[in-house]
Coordinates of C-alpha atoms in Angstrom, one line a residue:
M1 CA 70.4 118.2 104.5
M2 CA 70.1 120.9 107.1
T3 CA 67.2 123.3 107.0
L4 CA 67.5 126.8 108.2
L5 CA 65.7 125.9 111.4
D6 CA 68.1 122.9 111.8
R7 CA 71.1 125.1 111.3
R8 CA 69.9 127.7 113.9
Y9 CA 69.4 124.9 116.4
F10 CA 72.7 123.3 115.6
T11 CA 74.5 126.6 115.9
K12 CA 72.8 127.5 119.2
R13 CA 73.5 124.0 120.6
L14 CA 77.2 124.0 119.6
F15 CA 77.8 127.6 120.7
G16 CA 76.2 126.9 124.1
T17 CA 78.5 124.0 124.7
F18 CA 81.4 126.0 123.5
L19 CA 80.8 128.6 126.2
A20 CA 80.4 125.9 128.8
G21 CA 83.6 124.2 127.7
A22 CA 85.6 127.4 127.8
A23 CA 84.9 127.6 131.5
A24 CA 85.4 123.9 132.2
G25 CA 88.3 123.3 130.0
W26 CA 88.4 120.7 127.2
S27 CA 90.0 118.0 129.3
E28 CA 87.0 117.8 131.5
L29 CA 84.8 117.0 128.5
S30 CA 87.0 114.1 127.3
A31 CA 85.5 111.1 125.7
K32 CA 84.3 108.2 127.8
P33 CA 85.9 104.8 127.1
D34 CA 84.7 103.4 123.8
T35 CA 81.8 101.0 124.4
N36 CA 81.5 99.9 120.7
P37 CA 84.9 99.3 119.2
G38 CA 85.3 99.3 115.4
T39 CA 83.1 101.8 113.7
S40 CA 83.0 104.1 116.8
S41 CA 86.8 104.2 117.2
T42 CA 89.2 106.9 115.9
G43 CA 92.1 105.9 113.6
F44 CA 95.6 107.3 114.0
V45 CA 98.2 107.4 111.2
Y46 CA 101.8 107.7 112.1
H47 CA 105.1 106.2 110.8
S48 CA 108.6 106.5 112.1
R49 CA 109.9 107.4 108.6
Y50 CA 108.0 110.7 108.9
L51 CA 110.9 111.8 111.2
D52 CA 113.5 111.3 108.4
H53 CA 112.5 114.4 106.5
I54 CA 114.6 117.4 107.6
I55 CA 114.7 120.6 105.6
Y56 CA 117.6 121.9 107.6
K57 CA 118.7 121.9 111.3
Q58 CA 116.5 124.2 113.4
H59 CA 113.8 124.5 110.7
P60 CA 110.4 125.0 112.4
E61 CA 108.9 122.1 110.4
S62 CA 110.9 119.6 112.2
P63 CA 110.6 115.9 113.3
Q64 CA 110.2 117.2 116.9
R65 CA 106.6 118.2 115.9
L66 CA 105.6 114.5 115.7
I67 CA 107.8 113.4 118.6
A68 CA 106.0 115.9 120.8
I69 CA 102.6 114.7 119.6
V70 CA 103.4 111.1 120.3
Q71 CA 104.8 111.8 123.7
A72 CA 101.8 113.9 124.7
M73 CA 99.4 111.1 123.5
K74 CA 101.3 108.6 125.6
K75 CA 101.2 110.8 128.7
R76 CA 97.5 111.2 128.3
K77 CA 97.0 107.5 127.4
L78 CA 95.4 108.6 124.1
D79 CA 97.7 106.1 122.3
K80 CA 95.7 103.3 123.9
E81 CA 92.4 104.8 122.7
V82 CA 93.1 105.1 118.9
T83 CA 93.4 102.5 116.2
A84 CA 96.7 102.4 114.4
L85 CA 96.4 102.7 110.6
P86 CA 99.5 101.9 108.4
P87 CA 100.0 103.9 105.2
I88 CA 98.8 102.2 102.0
K89 CA 101.5 100.7 99.8
N90 CA 100.9 102.4 96.4
P91 CA 100.4 106.1 96.8
E92 CA 102.1 106.9 93.5
D93 CA 99.0 105.5 91.7
Y94 CA 97.0 108.4 93.1
I95 CA 99.3 111.4 93.3
P96 CA 98.7 112.1 89.6
F97 CA 95.1 113.0 90.6
I98 CA 96.6 116.4 91.6
H99 CA 100.2 116.6 90.5
T100 CA 101.8 116.7 87.1
Q101 CA 104.4 114.3 85.9
E102 CA 107.0 117.1 85.9
H103 CA 106.3 118.0 89.5
R104 CA 106.4 114.4 90.6
E105 CA 109.7 113.8 88.9
K106 CA 111.3 116.8 90.5
I107 CA 110.1 115.9 94.0
D108 CA 111.3 112.4 93.4
T109 CA 114.9 113.6 93.0
I110 CA 115.0 115.1 96.5
P111 CA 116.9 112.7 98.7
V112 CA 114.9 111.2 101.6
T113 CA 112.2 113.9 101.4
G114 CA 110.8 112.7 98.1
A115 CA 110.1 109.3 99.6
V116 CA 108.8 110.6 102.9
A117 CA 106.4 113.0 101.0
K118 CA 105.0 110.0 99.2
L119 CA 104.5 108.2 102.5
A120 CA 102.6 111.2 103.9
V121 CA 100.2 110.8 101.0
A122 CA 100.0 107.1 101.7
G123 CA 99.0 107.9 105.3
A124 CA 96.3 110.2 104.3
L125 CA 94.8 107.7 101.8
S126 CA 95.0 104.9 104.4
A127 CA 92.8 107.0 106.7
V128 CA 90.3 107.8 104.0
K129 CA 90.1 104.2 103.0
A130 CA 89.7 103.0 106.6
V131 CA 86.9 105.4 107.3
D132 CA 85.2 104.5 104.0
E133 CA 85.3 100.8 104.9
G134 CA 84.0 101.4 108.4
A135 CA 87.1 100.1 110.1
V136 CA 87.1 103.3 112.1
K137 CA 84.6 106.1 112.5
N138 CA 87.0 109.0 111.9
A139 CA 90.8 109.4 111.8
F140 CA 93.7 111.8 112.4
C141 CA 96.9 111.7 110.4
A142 CA 100.1 112.7 112.2
I143 CA 101.9 113.0 108.9
R144 CA 104.7 115.3 107.6
P145 CA 105.7 117.0 105.4
P146 CA 102.4 119.0 105.3
G147 CA 100.7 119.6 102.0
H148 CA 98.1 122.4 101.6
H149 CA 100.4 124.9 99.9
A150 CA 101.7 122.4 97.3
G151 CA 100.9 123.0 93.6
N152 CA 102.8 121.9 90.5
T153 CA 105.9 124.0 90.7
G154 CA 108.3 121.1 91.1
R155 CA 109.6 122.5 94.4
M156 CA 108.8 122.9 98.1
E157 CA 106.1 125.5 98.7
G158 CA 105.5 126.6 102.3
F159 CA 107.2 123.4 103.6
C160 CA 104.9 121.3 101.3
Y161 CA 105.7 118.9 98.5
Y162 CA 102.5 117.0 97.7
N163 CA 99.1 118.2 98.5
N164 CA 97.9 115.5 100.9
V165 CA 94.4 116.7 101.5
A166 CA 93.7 117.5 97.8
I167 CA 94.9 114.0 96.8
A168 CA 92.8 112.5 99.5
A169 CA 89.7 114.4 98.2
R170 CA 90.2 113.1 94.7
Y171 CA 90.8 109.6 96.0
A172 CA 87.5 109.7 97.9
Q173 CA 85.8 110.8 94.7
K174 CA 87.5 108.7 92.0
V175 CA 88.3 105.6 93.9
L176 CA 85.7 105.4 96.7
N177 CA 82.8 107.1 94.8
H178 CA 82.0 109.8 97.2
K179 CA 80.8 112.7 95.0
K180 CA 80.9 115.7 97.3
I181 CA 83.8 116.6 99.6
L182 CA 84.0 119.3 102.2
I183 CA 87.5 120.5 103.1
I184 CA 87.9 122.6 106.2
D185 CA 91.2 124.3 106.5
W186 CA 91.8 126.0 109.9
D187 CA 95.6 126.6 109.4
Y188 CA 96.8 130.1 110.1
H189 CA 98.1 130.2 106.5
H190 CA 95.9 130.0 103.5
G191 CA 95.8 126.6 101.7
N192 CA 96.5 128.1 98.3
G193 CA 97.4 124.8 96.7
T194 CA 94.1 123.3 97.8
E195 CA 92.1 126.3 96.6
T196 CA 93.8 126.1 93.1
A197 CA 93.1 122.4 92.8
F198 CA 89.4 122.8 93.2
Y199 CA 88.7 126.4 92.2
D200 CA 86.3 125.5 89.4
D201 CA 84.9 122.3 91.0
P202 CA 81.3 122.5 92.4
D203 CA 81.7 119.1 94.1
V204 CA 84.5 120.2 96.5
L205 CA 83.6 122.9 99.0
F206 CA 86.8 124.5 100.3
F207 CA 86.3 126.5 103.5
S208 CA 89.4 128.3 104.8
T209 CA 90.0 130.5 107.9
H210 CA 93.3 132.3 107.8
D211 CA 95.3 135.5 107.8
K212 CA 95.4 136.6 104.2
R213 CA 98.4 138.9 105.0
A214 CA 100.6 136.0 106.0
Y215 CA 102.3 133.6 103.7
P216 CA 101.5 132.9 100.9
G217 CA 99.6 136.2 100.6
A218 CA 96.5 134.5 99.3
G219 CA 93.0 133.8 100.4
S220 CA 91.1 137.0 99.7
P221 CA 87.4 136.7 100.6
K222 CA 86.8 138.0 97.1
R223 CA 88.0 134.7 95.7
K224 CA 84.9 132.5 95.6
G225 CA 85.6 130.0 92.8
A226 CA 85.2 130.1 89.1
G227 CA 82.8 128.8 86.5
P228 CA 80.7 126.0 87.9
G229 CA 82.8 126.2 91.0
T230 CA 81.6 129.7 91.8
G231 CA 80.5 129.8 95.4
Y232 CA 82.3 126.7 96.4
T233 CA 85.5 128.4 97.7
I234 CA 84.9 130.2 101.0
N235 CA 87.8 132.3 102.2
V236 CA 87.5 134.0 105.6
H237 CA 90.2 136.4 106.6
L238 CA 90.8 136.8 110.3
G239 CA 93.2 139.2 111.9
C240 CA 95.9 138.9 114.5
G241 CA 94.5 138.1 117.9
T242 CA 91.6 136.1 116.6
T243 CA 89.9 134.3 119.5
D244 CA 87.9 131.1 119.8
R245 CA 84.7 133.1 119.7
E246 CA 85.6 134.9 116.5
M247 CA 86.7 131.6 114.9
I248 CA 83.4 129.9 115.8
K249 CA 81.5 132.9 114.5
A250 CA 83.2 132.5 111.1
W251 CA 82.0 128.9 111.0
E252 CA 78.5 130.0 111.9
T253 CA 78.2 132.8 109.4
A254 CA 80.2 131.5 106.4
L255 CA 80.2 127.6 106.5
L256 CA 77.0 126.5 108.1
P257 CA 74.7 128.4 105.7
K258 CA 76.3 126.8 102.7
L259 CA 75.6 123.4 104.1
E260 CA 71.9 124.0 103.6
T261 CA 72.5 123.4 99.9
F262 CA 75.9 121.5 99.9
S263 CA 75.6 118.1 101.6
P264 CA 79.1 116.5 101.7
D265 CA 79.7 112.8 101.4
F266 CA 83.0 113.1 103.1
V267 CA 84.6 115.7 105.4
L268 CA 88.4 116.4 105.4
I269 CA 90.2 118.7 107.7
S270 CA 93.5 120.5 106.9
A271 CA 94.4 120.7 110.6
G272 CA 96.9 123.4 110.9
F273 CA 97.7 124.2 114.6
D274 CA 99.8 127.3 113.8
S275 CA 96.5 129.1 114.4
R276 CA 96.9 128.2 118.1
K277 CA 98.0 130.9 120.5
D278 CA 101.8 131.4 120.9
D279 CA 102.7 129.8 117.6
P280 CA 106.0 131.4 116.3
L281 CA 104.6 131.5 112.7
G282 CA 101.1 132.8 113.5
C283 CA 99.4 135.5 115.5
F284 CA 95.9 134.0 116.3
A285 CA 94.9 133.3 119.8
I286 CA 93.0 130.0 119.4
T287 CA 93.1 127.8 122.5
D288 CA 92.9 124.1 123.0
T289 CA 89.3 124.5 123.9
G290 CA 88.7 126.2 120.6
F291 CA 90.2 123.3 118.7
F292 CA 88.1 120.9 120.7
R293 CA 85.0 122.9 119.7
M294 CA 85.9 123.2 116.1
T295 CA 86.5 119.4 116.0
R296 CA 83.1 118.8 117.6
M297 CA 81.5 121.1 115.0
A298 CA 83.2 119.3 112.1
K299 CA 82.1 115.9 113.6
Q300 CA 78.5 117.1 113.9
I301 CA 78.6 118.2 110.2
A302 CA 79.9 114.8 109.2
E303 CA 77.2 113.1 111.4
D304 CA 74.5 115.2 109.9
H305 CA 75.5 114.6 106.3
C306 CA 77.7 111.6 105.7
N307 CA 77.4 109.1 108.6
G308 CA 80.3 110.7 110.4
R309 CA 82.9 110.1 107.7
L310 CA 85.8 112.5 108.7
V311 CA 89.5 112.5 108.3
S312 CA 91.9 115.1 109.7
L313 CA 95.4 115.7 108.3
L314 CA 98.1 117.6 110.1
E315 CA 99.3 120.7 108.4
G316 CA 101.1 123.5 110.4
G317 CA 101.9 124.0 114.1
Y318 CA 105.4 125.0 115.1
N319 CA 105.3 125.6 118.9
T320 CA 105.9 121.9 119.6
N321 CA 104.4 121.8 123.1
G322 CA 101.4 123.8 122.0
L323 CA 101.0 121.7 118.9
A324 CA 101.0 118.5 121.0
R325 CA 98.4 119.9 123.4
A326 CA 96.1 121.1 120.6
V327 CA 96.4 117.7 118.8
C328 CA 95.4 115.9 122.1
A329 CA 92.3 118.2 122.4
H330 CA 91.5 117.4 118.7
L331 CA 91.8 113.7 119.4
E332 CA 89.7 113.9 122.5
A333 CA 86.9 115.5 120.5
L334 CA 87.3 112.9 117.7
R335 CA 87.0 110.2 120.4
E336 CA 84.1 111.8 122.1

């Protein structure tokens, strides 16, 4: 558990490297080749069936998002530096941890998408399982549809059908016996479905940076949890034009102090890259360097508290070229 002195040192060290990285560029701080394969490697979840889900032609949450990520990874040879993880085979056993029978039945009736949404859950759970077993050190899930808006309405909410990260958290708790889970959500949009799932739960710390004025109009900093979960929801509203420095400051002032008393057994990231600059559905100005630094901070938290156990799940990000570049920065930091 981090003491106040530890936290101050940790913050100073990370912020110092952040400033250096901003000048050098994240690509100059890329990981060296892995000298200890296995537990030091990064897992990567992807399946070609994720491309089959289409809301409608020209919709921003399109298959091209994953196509761009895979192409960028190949160009940078990152595809050779990750461990492929196939989705598990029985996600329907775990979706009820979060979603009601009525919701599941209605999603199941959606042609193609219902099955692909299940496969997205399967990918997330595969990554959590692989990290738990030590097959990989950490993992990124290039999955779609995204999930952090999904509740139990029986319909799509904010392009989401099943709440991948919430199901993954409960899977880590109920199946893999990790009691305390930290969920970091850096999507431009508030993860209202995730907040609702754990609003009264003191064993899940939900930390979200977002624009509360954007869809879904949620995420007020006044919402801090309920009952025994009071204090375990941390909402940080950030305005248009938010920079890397302002994002890092939000972590320093809102998240790191809480980790003095909340020591997670597993770290999950709702990795929404619509908080990147030039995203058509967001107005933040986070750079690829910023995502590299946030990933490094999340990794350090995982190293300090839970032997590095960390899984990141794709949420938003709709400028496909920008998304691909940000994901590569994210992977570089995971591989570091």
